[in-house]
């Protein structure tokens, strides 16, 4: 079952929290979110209302029957939220990058029966994400959900979004930890309300397990992340309009194609094995004639030819570079053994 988490970036006033909660009540929503302690880059921007907002959130829960969640960054946040009975908590993208902070949070979460969500770190380091989830497991947390919120673009990238969607991150996490559900946060990926539905739909296409979306009754007046928040009505339309891919229907059609892929993979590996054997012989000849293993011009020639071929066959240049480099490195290794 898909999970939907929605609510404002930050709790601002009691009236604002209750207004969003009320407007979301008829929508598909599993958890109502609002940040109380906001991890802001600048000390001059809105830092969140802090502890004061806990009461507004519990009021929203009691008045509208919503489960509530917020971000925790310190053990004190965890304690306050556990005392107030929050149904879920999340560790934010900045905190996840710091193993000491994550371990301290894990220790304070011991025995917590709610859901703990873990955002991916702001750099494209999937191991930090996996590490944080492993630390939670180690202290016995059972309900863990990963949140994919994109990664920082490097300063020279000129994308139209706040972050890079970096789909390889959730894909790699699924490969490593297939039983951890992954929810996509298109609000922080895009930083732009108009693009939120596009990324939300892509997440469904990939087969992620839900969405975390920022919703505010007056997005333009929001004290944080004003550009990316949807109105409750926009949220309702987005969720109702999602084309959710259900699994298993096409299993039969896929079977035959998968068998073909398996056959091609076997051929690729058999050829790589042959190539390595030849490379080893070349290494022996180089050794007899006292020639260096590394022959950069030869590698450039092969690569150049392959890139030309790739262009004609509509194969991505980067794929050719990556594969050729890996093969070349393995060949060189063969020859220096
Ligand atoms: C948030 O969800 O409001 C937030 C601060 O997100 P992130 O940690 O992904 O930047
Ligand atoms: Mn936000």
PDB file of N, CA, C and O and ligand atoms in Angstrom, residues 9 33 35 38-39 71 90-94 119-120 122 149 162 185 188 212 214 225, ligand 1:
ATOM      1  N   UNK A   9       5.755  22.719   5.123  1.00  0.00           N
ATOM      2  CA  UNK A   9       7.188  22.604   5.389  1.00  0.00           C
ATOM      3  C   UNK A   9       7.392  22.815   6.886  1.00  0.00           C
ATOM      4  O   UNK A   9       7.990  21.997   7.555  1.00  0.00           O
ATOM      5  N   UNK A  33       2.438  16.090   8.228  1.00  0.00           N
ATOM      6  CA  UNK A  33       3.776  16.549   8.566  1.00  0.00           C
ATOM      7  C   UNK A  33       3.828  18.048   8.827  1.00  0.00           C
ATOM      8  O   UNK A  33       3.023  18.809   8.256  1.00  0.00           O
ATOM      9  N   UNK A  35       7.376  20.714  10.007  1.00  0.00           N
ATOM     10  CA  UNK A  35       8.666  20.836  10.679  1.00  0.00           C
ATOM     11  C   UNK A  35       8.557  21.827  11.835  1.00  0.00           C
ATOM     12  O   UNK A  35       7.972  22.910  11.693  1.00  0.00           O
ATOM     13  N   UNK A  38      13.581  23.793  12.143  1.00  0.00           N
ATOM     14  CA  UNK A  38      13.933  23.789  10.715  1.00  0.00           C
ATOM     15  C   UNK A  38      15.445  23.911  10.517  1.00  0.00           C
ATOM     16  O   UNK A  38      16.073  24.837  11.027  1.00  0.00           O
ATOM     17  N   UNK A  39      16.015  22.987   9.775  1.00  0.00           N
ATOM     18  CA  UNK A  39      17.456  23.060   9.508  1.00  0.00           C
ATOM     19  C   UNK A  39      17.727  24.055   8.398  1.00  0.00           C
ATOM     20  O   UNK A  39      17.707  23.709   7.221  1.00  0.00           O
ATOM     21  N   UNK A  71      10.318  16.470  11.969  1.00  0.00           N
ATOM     22  CA  UNK A  71      11.759  16.166  11.887  1.00  0.00           C
ATOM     23  C   UNK A  71      12.400  16.273  13.269  1.00  0.00           C
ATOM     24  O   UNK A  71      12.130  17.207  14.026  1.00  0.00           O
ATOM     25  N   UNK A  90      11.082  11.952  11.555  1.00  0.00           N
ATOM     26  CA  UNK A  90      12.052  11.721  10.480  1.00  0.00           C
ATOM     27  C   UNK A  90      13.388  12.398  10.771  1.00  0.00           C
ATOM     28  O   UNK A  90      13.453  13.404  11.465  1.00  0.00           O
ATOM     29  N   UNK A  91      14.424  11.767  10.254  1.00  0.00           N
ATOM     30  CA  UNK A  91      15.777  12.328  10.361  1.00  0.00           C
ATOM     31  C   UNK A  91      16.037  13.041   9.043  1.00  0.00           C
ATOM     32  O   UNK A  91      15.889  12.455   7.967  1.00  0.00           O
ATOM     33  N   UNK A  92      16.381  14.305   9.119  1.00  0.00           N
ATOM     34  CA  UNK A  92      16.501  15.143   7.919  1.00  0.00           C
ATOM     35  C   UNK A  92      17.791  14.896   7.141  1.00  0.00           C
ATOM     36  O   UNK A  92      18.726  14.242   7.632  1.00  0.00           O
ATOM     37  N   UNK A  93      17.828  15.451   5.936  1.00  0.00           N
ATOM     38  CA  UNK A  93      18.935  15.202   4.998  1.00  0.00           C
ATOM     39  C   UNK A  93      20.289  15.661   5.551  1.00  0.00           C
ATOM     40  O   UNK A  93      21.316  15.040   5.279  1.00  0.00           O
ATOM     41  N   UNK A  94      20.281  16.751   6.294  1.00  0.00           N
ATOM     42  CA  UNK A  94      21.562  17.254   6.797  1.00  0.00           C
ATOM     43  C   UNK A  94      22.062  16.385   7.948  1.00  0.00           C
ATOM     44  O   UNK A  94      23.250  16.080   8.043  1.00  0.00           O
ATOM     45  N   UNK A 119      15.658  10.485   5.643  1.00  0.00           N
ATOM     46  CA  UNK A 119      15.874  11.135   4.344  1.00  0.00           C
ATOM     47  C   UNK A 119      17.265  10.788   3.826  1.00  0.00           C
ATOM     48  O   UNK A 119      18.173  10.509   4.612  1.00  0.00           O
ATOM     49  N   UNK A 120      17.433  10.824   2.516  1.00  0.00           N
ATOM     50  CA  UNK A 120      18.783  10.581   1.990  1.00  0.00           C
ATOM     51  C   UNK A 120      19.639  11.819   2.282  1.00  0.00           C
ATOM     52  O   UNK A 120      19.123  12.929   2.405  1.00  0.00           O
ATOM     53  N   UNK A 122      22.260  14.967   1.723  1.00  0.00           N
ATOM     54  CA  UNK A 122      22.230  15.935   0.621  1.00  0.00           C
ATOM     55  C   UNK A 122      23.314  15.659  -0.424  1.00  0.00           C
ATOM     56  O   UNK A 122      23.217  16.103  -1.550  1.00  0.00           O
ATOM     57  N   UNK A 149      14.788  12.470  -1.298  1.00  0.00           N
ATOM     58  CA  UNK A 149      14.540  13.910  -1.459  1.00  0.00           C
ATOM     59  C   UNK A 149      15.549  14.579  -2.396  1.00  0.00           C
ATOM     60  O   UNK A 149      15.695  15.784  -2.406  1.00  0.00           O
ATOM     61  N   UNK A 162      15.639  22.388  -7.705  1.00  0.00           N
ATOM     62  CA  UNK A 162      16.462  22.710  -6.544  1.00  0.00           C
ATOM     63  C   UNK A 162      17.528  21.632  -6.312  1.00  0.00           C
ATOM     64  O   UNK A 162      18.663  21.912  -5.968  1.00  0.00           O
ATOM     65  N   UNK A 185      10.037  12.454  -1.993  1.00  0.00           N
ATOM     66  CA  UNK A 185       9.694  13.814  -1.565  1.00  0.00           C
ATOM     67  C   UNK A 185       9.938  14.755  -2.755  1.00  0.00           C
ATOM     68  O   UNK A 185      11.005  15.354  -2.883  1.00  0.00           O
ATOM     69  N   UNK A 188      11.046  18.686  -2.131  1.00  0.00           N
ATOM     70  CA  UNK A 188      12.430  19.111  -1.945  1.00  0.00           C
ATOM     71  C   UNK A 188      13.294  18.787  -3.159  1.00  0.00           C
ATOM     72  O   UNK A 188      14.310  19.440  -3.375  1.00  0.00           O
ATOM     73  N   UNK A 212       5.969  12.117   0.016  1.00  0.00           N
ATOM     74  CA  UNK A 212       5.904  13.128   1.072  1.00  0.00           C
ATOM     75  C   UNK A 212       5.828  14.469   0.351  1.00  0.00           C
ATOM     76  O   UNK A 212       6.748  14.811  -0.418  1.00  0.00           O
ATOM     77  N   UNK A 214       4.844  18.742   0.452  1.00  0.00           N
ATOM     78  CA  UNK A 214       4.580  19.924   1.283  1.00  0.00           C
ATOM     79  C   UNK A 214       3.317  20.647   0.814  1.00  0.00           C
ATOM     80  O   UNK A 214       3.178  20.949  -0.383  1.00  0.00           O
ATOM     81  N   UNK A 225      10.335  27.524   2.288  1.00  0.00           N
ATOM     82  CA  UNK A 225      10.010  26.746   1.083  1.00  0.00           C
ATOM     83  C   UNK A 225       8.703  27.181   0.396  1.00  0.00           C
ATOM     84  O   UNK A 225       7.881  26.342  -0.015  1.00  0.00           O
TER      85      UNK A 225
HETATM   86  C1  LIG B   1      11.791  19.146   5.221  1.00  0.00           C
HETATM   87  O1  LIG B   1      11.268  18.058   4.957  1.00  0.00           O
HETATM   88  O2  LIG B   1      11.155  20.157   5.503  1.00  0.00           O
HETATM   89  C2  LIG B   1      13.263  19.253   5.119  1.00  0.00           C
HETATM   90  C3  LIG B   1      13.947  20.185   5.745  1.00  0.00           C
HETATM   91  O3  LIG B   1      13.754  18.363   4.293  1.00  0.00           O
HETATM   92  P1  LIG B   1      15.252  17.903   3.958  1.00  0.00           P
HETATM   93  O4  LIG B   1      15.839  17.377   5.230  1.00  0.00           O
HETATM   94  O5  LIG B   1      14.995  16.830   2.944  1.00  0.00           O
HETATM   95  O6  LIG B   1      15.974  19.081   3.386  1.00  0.00           O
END
